[in-house]
Amino acid sequence: MALIVQKYGGTSVGTPERIKAVAERVIRWVQRGHDVVVVVSAMSGETNRMVGLINAIDPAGAAREKDVILATGEQVTIGLLSMALQSKGQDARSYTGGQVKILTDEVHTKARIRHIDDGPMRADLAQGRVVIVAGFQGVDAASNITTLGRGGSDTTAVALAVALKADECQIYTDVDGVYTTDPRVEPQARHMPLLSLEEMLEMASQGSKVLQIRAVEFAYKYDMPLRVLSSFDDDSATPKSTLVTREEDVMEEVMVRGIAFNRDEAQLTISGVPDQPGIAYQILGPVSDANIEVDMIIQNVGRDGLTDFTFTVHRNDLAQASLLLEQTAEKLDAARCKFDDQIAKVSIVGAGMRSHAGVASKMFKVLADEGINIRLVSTSEIKVSVVVDEKYLELAVRVLHEAFGLAAG
Ligand code: ADP
Ligand code: ASP
Ligand code: MG
């Protein structure tokens, strides 16, 4: 007998029929002799609907109140799933994040989990109940409701699995695993049965939203294996899936494992700034003081005592960051600022890059052959990322997918 934490995403619980199907799936796992804790997201579209309502009242409104609203979606699904289980004769009990309790810091809309009380859940399991927990939410020390950032139910599931020392954390979604790239963009994408947590971490941080980055960070830190699988396939005891686990257990040493991408960034450039010590700090200091995260940074080689400086931020932060940069430009007497949100970042990821030279240059050649201009580059031990014009994103993903031999067949 094992203890399993299962998470069902928005589409998996998108209708009453889907919720009943999830209940049947959960019951089959119980019948196979396992203790099951289930984490659910809001029904698909619900969180977006609430974001719309919030924006219709006041987009700049208090984050505390936003969380009060956003957390309601998951409260509906835990109740519905619990009722569905009970109506099929399976004892079950639902809990909000605050009831469990999932204690977080007080950073509303992107809170981090600090502690989980596993006592009540264990007591329920000991009585043969299925425990159902609302994803994406917790409470801070003062009992304010907090949420964990979009896609945060994944993180709830991993954190519960760690707290309960579960044997496995199963992430049920609308794809039957992690693919070499998003199968919605590249139909040739290949299913990966096994992937290292480290590679998944790079994939997620470079934009593969199949798992929330914080969930992968949590799993990596506590060495919790994750299984990604579909809630839409026929349920078998050994379903098609991707196991994301420790690197030692992932034998195949391929050079490039997958391709991640995102359209979430915007690029800012300030040109004609004095090429002198402290300039990077003068430019980026005000940006980080405003809690804006900077991703890529490039300072050009100076000429005639002047230089250019380019960096990227999340598109949502562009308006604020560009104001700050213009203020800096005025102070520095800089020639001008330029902003562009029509960019996209494409990354190749693979632990095998450590032992293969020339991966980056191959990537650059493949893109050059298609006439795709590279604006920015950043690398780590196991990834190379480039920023290109957004209009070339799909093409870049497809040609790289082909060139690195990732296509199916
Ligand atoms: P859920 O609502 O279940 O959390 P998400 O929409 O958050 O589901 O995540 C699943 C989606 O992630 C898939 O439908 C797919 O389009 C997307 N995705 C992006 N990159 C990948 C990848 N490399 N492999 C599989 N799916 C991916
Ligand atoms: N319902 C939340 C969202 O849409 C959390 C989640 O689905 O993981 O972002
Ligand atoms: Mg998700």
Coordinates of C-alpha atoms and ligand atoms in Angstrom, one line a residue:
M1 CA 0.0 0.0 0.0
A2 CA 1.2 3.5 -0.9
L3 CA 0.3 7.0 0.0
I4 CA -0.4 8.9 -3.2
V5 CA -1.0 12.6 -3.7
Q6 CA -3.0 13.3 -6.9
K7 CA -3.6 16.7 -8.5
Y8 CA -6.3 17.4 -11.0
G9 CA -6.0 20.6 -13.1
G10 CA -8.7 22.9 -14.4
T11 CA -9.7 20.9 -17.5
S12 CA -9.7 17.7 -15.6
V13 CA -12.5 19.1 -13.3
G14 CA -14.0 21.4 -15.9
T15 CA -17.6 20.0 -15.9
P16 CA -19.8 18.0 -13.5
E17 CA -19.2 14.9 -15.7
R18 CA -15.4 15.4 -15.5
I19 CA -15.6 15.7 -11.7
K20 CA -17.6 12.4 -11.6
A21 CA -15.0 10.8 -13.8
V22 CA -12.2 12.0 -11.4
A23 CA -14.2 10.5 -8.5
E24 CA -14.2 7.2 -10.3
R25 CA -10.5 7.4 -11.0
V26 CA -9.8 8.2 -7.3
I27 CA -12.0 5.3 -6.2
R28 CA -10.0 2.9 -8.4
W29 CA -6.8 4.0 -6.8
V30 CA -8.3 3.4 -3.4
Q31 CA -9.5 0.0 -4.5
R32 CA -5.9 -0.8 -5.6
G33 CA -5.1 -0.5 -1.9
H34 CA -3.7 3.1 -1.7
D35 CA -4.3 6.0 0.6
V36 CA -5.2 9.0 -1.6
V37 CA -5.0 12.7 -1.0
V38 CA -6.4 14.8 -3.9
V39 CA -5.6 18.4 -4.8
V40 CA -7.9 20.1 -7.2
S41 CA -7.8 23.3 -9.2
A42 CA -10.7 25.5 -10.0
M43 CA -12.9 24.4 -12.9
S44 CA -11.2 25.6 -16.1
G45 CA -11.9 29.2 -16.9
E46 CA -13.0 30.1 -13.4
T47 CA -9.8 31.8 -12.2
N48 CA -9.6 33.8 -15.4
R49 CA -13.3 34.8 -15.0
M50 CA -12.4 36.1 -11.5
V51 CA -9.4 37.9 -12.7
G52 CA -11.8 39.6 -15.2
L53 CA -14.2 40.6 -12.4
I54 CA -11.3 42.0 -10.3
N55 CA -10.0 44.0 -13.3
A56 CA -13.5 45.3 -13.9
I57 CA -13.6 46.8 -10.4
D58 CA -10.0 47.9 -9.9
P59 CA -6.9 46.2 -11.4
A60 CA -4.7 48.0 -8.9
G61 CA -6.9 47.0 -6.0
A62 CA -5.6 45.5 -2.7
A63 CA -3.9 42.1 -3.2
R64 CA -5.4 40.9 0.0
E65 CA -8.9 41.2 -1.5
K66 CA -7.8 39.7 -4.8
D67 CA -6.8 36.6 -2.9
V68 CA -10.2 36.5 -1.1
I69 CA -11.8 36.3 -4.5
L70 CA -9.3 34.1 -6.4
A71 CA -9.4 31.4 -3.7
T72 CA -13.1 30.7 -4.2
G73 CA -12.7 28.7 -7.4
E74 CA -10.9 25.8 -5.7
Q75 CA -13.4 25.8 -2.8
V76 CA -16.2 24.9 -5.3
T77 CA -14.3 22.0 -6.8
I78 CA -13.3 20.4 -3.5
G79 CA -16.9 20.4 -2.3
L80 CA -18.1 19.0 -5.6
L81 CA -15.5 16.3 -5.8
S82 CA -16.2 15.3 -2.2
M83 CA -19.9 15.0 -2.9
A84 CA -19.2 13.0 -6.0
L85 CA -17.1 10.6 -4.0
Q86 CA -19.6 10.3 -1.3
S87 CA -22.5 9.7 -3.7
K88 CA -20.5 6.7 -5.0
G89 CA -20.1 5.3 -1.5
Q90 CA -16.5 6.5 -0.9
D91 CA -16.0 8.4 2.4
A92 CA -14.3 11.7 1.7
R93 CA -13.7 15.1 3.3
S94 CA -12.8 18.4 1.7
Y95 CA -10.5 21.1 3.1
T96 CA -9.7 24.6 2.1
G97 CA -6.0 25.6 2.4
G98 CA -6.8 27.4 5.6
Q99 CA -8.4 24.4 7.1
V100 CA -5.5 22.0 6.4
K101 CA -3.7 24.2 7.3
I102 CA -1.3 25.4 4.7
L103 CA 0.6 28.2 6.3
T104 CA 2.2 30.7 3.8
D105 CA 4.1 34.0 4.0
E106 CA 2.0 37.1 3.5
V107 CA 2.9 37.9 -0.1
H108 CA -0.6 38.0 -1.5
T109 CA -1.1 36.6 -5.1
K110 CA 2.3 34.9 -5.0
A111 CA 2.7 33.5 -1.5
R112 CA 5.2 30.8 -0.6
I113 CA 4.3 27.8 1.6
R114 CA 6.0 27.7 4.9
H115 CA 4.4 24.8 6.8
I116 CA 1.7 22.2 6.4
D117 CA 0.0 20.5 9.3
D118 CA -0.3 16.8 8.2
G119 CA -2.2 15.7 11.4
P120 CA -5.8 16.1 10.3
M121 CA -5.1 14.5 6.9
R122 CA -3.4 11.5 8.5
A123 CA -6.4 11.0 10.9
D124 CA -8.8 11.0 7.9
L125 CA -6.7 8.6 5.9
A126 CA -6.5 6.3 8.9
Q127 CA -10.3 6.2 8.9
G128 CA -10.4 5.2 5.2
R129 CA -11.3 8.6 3.9
V130 CA -10.1 10.3 0.8
V131 CA -8.8 13.7 1.7
I132 CA -9.5 16.5 -0.8
V133 CA -7.5 19.8 -0.5
A134 CA -8.0 23.0 -2.4
G135 CA -5.0 23.8 -4.6
F136 CA -3.5 27.3 -5.1
Q137 CA -4.3 28.6 -1.6
G138 CA -3.2 28.9 2.0
V139 CA -3.4 31.3 4.9
D140 CA -0.8 33.6 6.4
A141 CA 0.0 33.7 10.2
A142 CA -2.8 36.2 10.7
S143 CA -5.3 33.9 8.9
N144 CA -5.6 36.1 5.8
I145 CA -6.3 34.0 2.7
T146 CA -3.3 33.8 0.3
T147 CA -2.9 32.4 -3.2
L148 CA 0.3 30.8 -4.7
G149 CA 0.5 32.4 -8.2
R150 CA -1.1 31.1 -11.4
G151 CA -0.8 27.4 -11.8
G152 CA -0.2 27.1 -8.0
S153 CA -2.2 23.9 -7.5
D154 CA 0.8 22.0 -8.7
T155 CA 2.8 23.5 -5.9
T156 CA 0.1 22.6 -3.3
A157 CA 0.3 19.0 -4.5
V158 CA 4.1 18.7 -4.3
A159 CA 4.1 20.5 -0.9
L160 CA 1.5 18.1 0.5
A161 CA 3.4 15.1 -1.0
V162 CA 6.5 16.3 0.8
A163 CA 4.7 17.0 4.1
L164 CA 3.1 13.6 4.0
K165 CA 6.2 11.8 2.8
A166 CA 4.1 10.4 0.0
D167 CA 5.4 7.6 -2.3
E168 CA 4.4 9.5 -5.4
C169 CA 2.9 12.8 -6.5
Q170 CA 0.7 12.4 -9.6
I171 CA -0.1 15.5 -11.6
Y172 CA -3.2 14.7 -13.8
T173 CA -3.7 17.2 -16.7
D174 CA -4.9 17.3 -20.3
V175 CA -1.6 15.8 -21.7
D176 CA -0.3 12.3 -21.0
G177 CA 3.1 13.6 -19.9
V178 CA 5.9 16.1 -20.7
Y179 CA 6.8 16.3 -24.3
T180 CA 10.0 17.6 -26.0
T181 CA 8.1 20.8 -26.6
D182 CA 4.5 22.0 -26.2
P183 CA 2.5 19.6 -28.4
R184 CA 0.0 22.3 -29.2
V185 CA 2.8 24.3 -31.0
E186 CA 4.7 21.4 -32.5
P187 CA 2.6 18.3 -33.4
Q188 CA 5.8 16.3 -33.9
A189 CA 6.7 16.7 -30.2
R190 CA 7.8 13.5 -28.7
H191 CA 6.6 12.0 -25.3
M192 CA 9.3 11.6 -22.7
P193 CA 8.8 8.7 -20.3
L194 CA 11.6 9.9 -18.0
L195 CA 13.0 13.4 -17.3
S196 CA 15.3 14.7 -14.6
L197 CA 14.0 17.2 -12.0
E198 CA 16.9 19.5 -13.0
E199 CA 15.9 19.4 -16.7
M200 CA 12.2 20.0 -15.8
L201 CA 13.3 22.9 -13.6
E202 CA 14.9 24.6 -16.6
M203 CA 12.0 23.7 -18.9
A204 CA 9.5 25.2 -16.4
S205 CA 11.6 28.3 -15.7
Q206 CA 12.0 28.9 -19.5
G207 CA 8.2 28.8 -19.9
S208 CA 6.9 25.3 -20.2
K209 CA 3.8 25.7 -18.2
V210 CA 2.9 22.1 -17.9
L211 CA 4.2 22.3 -14.3
Q212 CA 4.4 25.5 -12.2
I213 CA 8.1 26.4 -11.6
R214 CA 7.7 26.5 -7.9
A215 CA 6.3 23.0 -7.8
V216 CA 9.4 21.8 -9.6
E217 CA 11.6 23.7 -7.3
F218 CA 9.9 22.1 -4.3
A219 CA 10.2 18.6 -5.8
Y220 CA 13.9 19.2 -6.6
K221 CA 14.7 20.5 -3.2
Y222 CA 13.0 17.6 -1.4
D223 CA 13.7 14.9 -4.0
M224 CA 10.0 14.2 -4.5
P225 CA 9.4 12.2 -7.8
L226 CA 6.6 13.7 -9.9
R227 CA 4.5 11.8 -12.4
V228 CA 2.7 13.8 -15.1
L229 CA -0.3 12.0 -16.7
S230 CA -3.6 12.5 -18.4
S231 CA -7.0 12.4 -16.6
F232 CA -8.6 11.7 -20.0
D233 CA -7.0 8.3 -20.9
D234 CA -8.3 4.9 -19.8
D235 CA -7.3 4.4 -16.3
S236 CA -4.8 1.6 -15.9
A237 CA -2.5 0.8 -12.9
T238 CA 0.4 1.6 -15.2
P239 CA -0.7 4.6 -17.3
K240 CA 1.4 6.3 -20.0
S241 CA 3.1 9.1 -18.1
T242 CA 6.3 11.1 -17.6
L243 CA 8.2 10.4 -14.4
V244 CA 10.3 13.4 -13.4
T245 CA 12.9 12.2 -11.0
R246 CA 16.5 12.4 -9.8
E247 CA 19.1 12.7 -12.5
E248 CA 20.9 9.5 -11.5
D249 CA 17.8 7.6 -12.4
V250 CA 17.5 9.1 -15.9
M251 CA 19.9 7.0 -17.9
E252 CA 19.7 8.4 -21.4
E253 CA 22.3 11.1 -21.9
V254 CA 20.9 13.0 -24.9
M255 CA 22.4 16.4 -25.8
V256 CA 19.1 18.4 -26.0
R257 CA 16.1 17.0 -24.2
G258 CA 13.5 19.6 -24.9
I259 CA 12.5 23.1 -26.1
A260 CA 10.8 25.6 -23.9
F261 CA 9.5 29.0 -24.9
N262 CA 7.6 32.0 -23.6
R263 CA 6.0 35.2 -24.8
D264 CA 5.9 36.7 -21.4
E265 CA 8.9 39.0 -21.6
A266 CA 9.6 42.5 -22.9
Q267 CA 12.9 44.1 -23.8
L268 CA 14.2 47.5 -22.6
T269 CA 17.3 49.3 -24.0
I270 CA 18.9 52.5 -22.8
S271 CA 21.6 53.8 -25.2
G272 CA 24.4 56.4 -24.9
V273 CA 25.0 55.9 -21.2
P274 CA 28.5 56.6 -19.8
D275 CA 30.7 53.5 -19.9
Q276 CA 31.9 53.6 -16.3
P277 CA 31.8 51.5 -13.1
G278 CA 28.5 51.5 -11.3
I279 CA 26.4 52.1 -14.4
A280 CA 24.6 48.8 -14.3
Y281 CA 23.6 49.5 -10.7
Q282 CA 22.3 52.9 -11.6
I283 CA 20.1 51.5 -14.3
L284 CA 18.9 48.3 -12.6
G285 CA 18.8 49.6 -9.0
P286 CA 15.5 51.4 -9.3
V287 CA 14.0 48.5 -11.2
S288 CA 14.8 46.0 -8.5
D289 CA 13.8 48.5 -5.8
A290 CA 10.3 48.4 -7.4
N291 CA 10.3 44.6 -7.0
I292 CA 10.5 44.0 -10.7
E293 CA 12.3 40.9 -11.7
V294 CA 14.9 41.2 -14.4
D295 CA 15.7 38.2 -16.5
M296 CA 18.3 38.7 -19.2
I297 CA 20.9 41.5 -19.1
I298 CA 23.4 42.6 -21.7
Q299 CA 25.8 45.5 -21.6
N300 CA 27.4 46.2 -25.0
V301 CA 31.1 46.9 -25.5
G302 CA 31.6 50.7 -25.0
R303 CA 32.7 53.1 -27.8
D304 CA 33.8 56.7 -27.2
G305 CA 33.1 56.4 -23.5
L306 CA 29.5 55.5 -24.1
T307 CA 27.6 52.2 -24.1
D308 CA 24.2 50.5 -24.5
F309 CA 22.5 48.5 -21.9
T310 CA 19.6 46.0 -22.5
F311 CA 17.5 43.9 -20.2
T312 CA 14.2 42.0 -20.1
V313 CA 11.3 42.0 -17.6
H314 CA 7.9 40.3 -17.5
R315 CA 5.5 42.0 -20.0
N316 CA 3.2 42.9 -17.1
D317 CA 6.0 45.0 -15.6
L318 CA 7.0 46.8 -18.8
A319 CA 4.9 49.9 -18.2
Q320 CA 6.4 50.5 -14.8
A321 CA 9.9 49.5 -15.8
S322 CA 9.9 51.8 -18.8
L323 CA 8.9 54.8 -16.6
L324 CA 11.8 54.1 -14.3
L325 CA 14.2 53.7 -17.2
E326 CA 13.1 57.0 -18.7
Q327 CA 13.8 58.7 -15.3
T328 CA 17.2 57.1 -15.2
A329 CA 17.8 58.3 -18.8
E330 CA 17.1 61.9 -17.8
K331 CA 19.5 61.7 -14.9
L332 CA 22.2 60.2 -17.0
D333 CA 21.7 62.5 -20.0
A334 CA 21.4 59.3 -22.0
A335 CA 20.6 59.5 -25.7
R336 CA 17.4 57.4 -25.6
C337 CA 15.3 54.4 -24.4
K338 CA 13.7 51.8 -26.5
F339 CA 11.0 49.3 -25.5
D340 CA 9.8 46.2 -27.3
D341 CA 7.2 43.7 -26.1
Q342 CA 7.0 41.8 -29.5
I343 CA 9.7 39.4 -28.4
A344 CA 9.8 35.8 -27.4
K345 CA 12.4 33.6 -25.7
V346 CA 13.2 30.1 -27.0
S347 CA 15.4 27.8 -24.9
I348 CA 17.0 24.4 -25.6
V349 CA 17.4 22.3 -22.4
G350 CA 19.3 19.1 -21.7
A351 CA 21.6 17.8 -19.0
G352 CA 23.7 16.2 -21.8
M353 CA 24.8 19.8 -22.7
R354 CA 27.3 19.6 -19.9
S355 CA 29.4 17.1 -21.9
H356 CA 28.8 18.3 -25.4
A357 CA 30.5 21.4 -26.8
G358 CA 29.0 23.3 -29.7
V359 CA 25.4 23.1 -28.7
A360 CA 25.0 26.8 -28.7
S361 CA 26.7 27.4 -32.0
K362 CA 24.5 24.7 -33.6
M363 CA 21.5 26.5 -32.3
F364 CA 22.7 29.8 -33.7
K365 CA 23.4 28.3 -37.1
V366 CA 20.0 26.7 -37.3
L367 CA 18.3 30.0 -36.6
A368 CA 20.6 31.9 -38.9
D369 CA 19.8 29.5 -41.8
E370 CA 16.1 30.5 -41.3
G371 CA 17.0 34.2 -41.3
I372 CA 15.9 34.5 -37.6
N373 CA 17.8 37.3 -35.9
I374 CA 19.0 36.6 -32.3
R375 CA 18.7 39.6 -30.1
L376 CA 19.9 38.3 -26.7
V377 CA 21.5 35.1 -25.5
S378 CA 21.8 33.6 -22.0
T379 CA 23.2 30.2 -21.0
S380 CA 23.5 27.9 -18.0
E381 CA 25.1 24.6 -17.7
I382 CA 22.1 22.8 -19.1
K383 CA 20.3 25.4 -21.3
V384 CA 20.8 28.0 -24.0
S385 CA 18.1 30.7 -24.3
V386 CA 17.7 33.3 -27.1
V387 CA 15.4 36.2 -27.6
V388 CA 13.9 36.5 -31.1
D389 CA 11.1 38.6 -32.7
E390 CA 7.8 37.1 -31.5
K391 CA 6.7 36.5 -35.1
Y392 CA 9.4 33.9 -35.5
L393 CA 8.6 32.0 -32.3
E394 CA 6.8 29.0 -33.9
L395 CA 9.3 28.7 -36.7
A396 CA 12.2 28.8 -34.3
V397 CA 10.6 26.1 -32.1
R398 CA 10.0 23.8 -35.2
V399 CA 13.4 24.1 -36.8
L400 CA 15.2 23.6 -33.5
H401 CA 13.0 20.7 -32.7
E402 CA 13.9 19.1 -36.0
A403 CA 17.6 20.0 -35.9
F404 CA 18.2 18.5 -32.5
G405 CA 16.5 15.3 -33.5
L406 CA 13.6 15.6 -31.1
A407 CA 10.8 14.8 -33.6
A408 CA 8.7 11.7 -33.2
G409 CA 9.4 8.6 -35.2
Ligands
ADP1 P1 -3.7 22.1 -15.8 O1 -4.9 22.9 -16.0 O2 -4.0 20.6 -15.7 O3 -2.8 22.5 -14.7 P2 -2.0 23.3 -17.8 O4 -2.7 24.0 -18.9 O5 -1.4 24.2 -16.7 O6 -2.9 22.2 -17.2 O7 -0.7 22.4 -18.4 C1 -0.9 21.5 -19.4 C2 -0.5 22.2 -20.7 O8 0.8 22.5 -20.8 C3 -0.7 21.3 -22.0 O9 -2.0 21.3 -22.4 C4 0.3 21.8 -23.0 O10 -0.3 22.7 -23.9 C5 1.2 22.7 -22.1 N1 2.6 22.4 -22.3 C6 3.6 23.3 -22.5 N2 4.8 22.8 -22.6 C7 4.6 21.4 -22.6 C8 5.5 20.3 -22.7 N3 6.8 20.4 -22.9 N4 4.9 19.0 -22.6 C9 3.6 18.9 -22.4 N5 2.7 19.9 -22.3 C10 3.2 21.2 -22.4
ASP2 N1 -6.8 27.9 -10.5 C1 -5.5 28.5 -10.5 C2 -5.1 29.0 -11.9 O1 -5.9 28.9 -12.8 C3 -4.5 27.5 -10.0 C4 -4.2 26.3 -10.8 O2 -5.0 26.0 -11.7 O3 -3.2 25.6 -10.6 O4 -4.0 29.5 -12.0
MG3 MG -1.3 24.1 -14.6

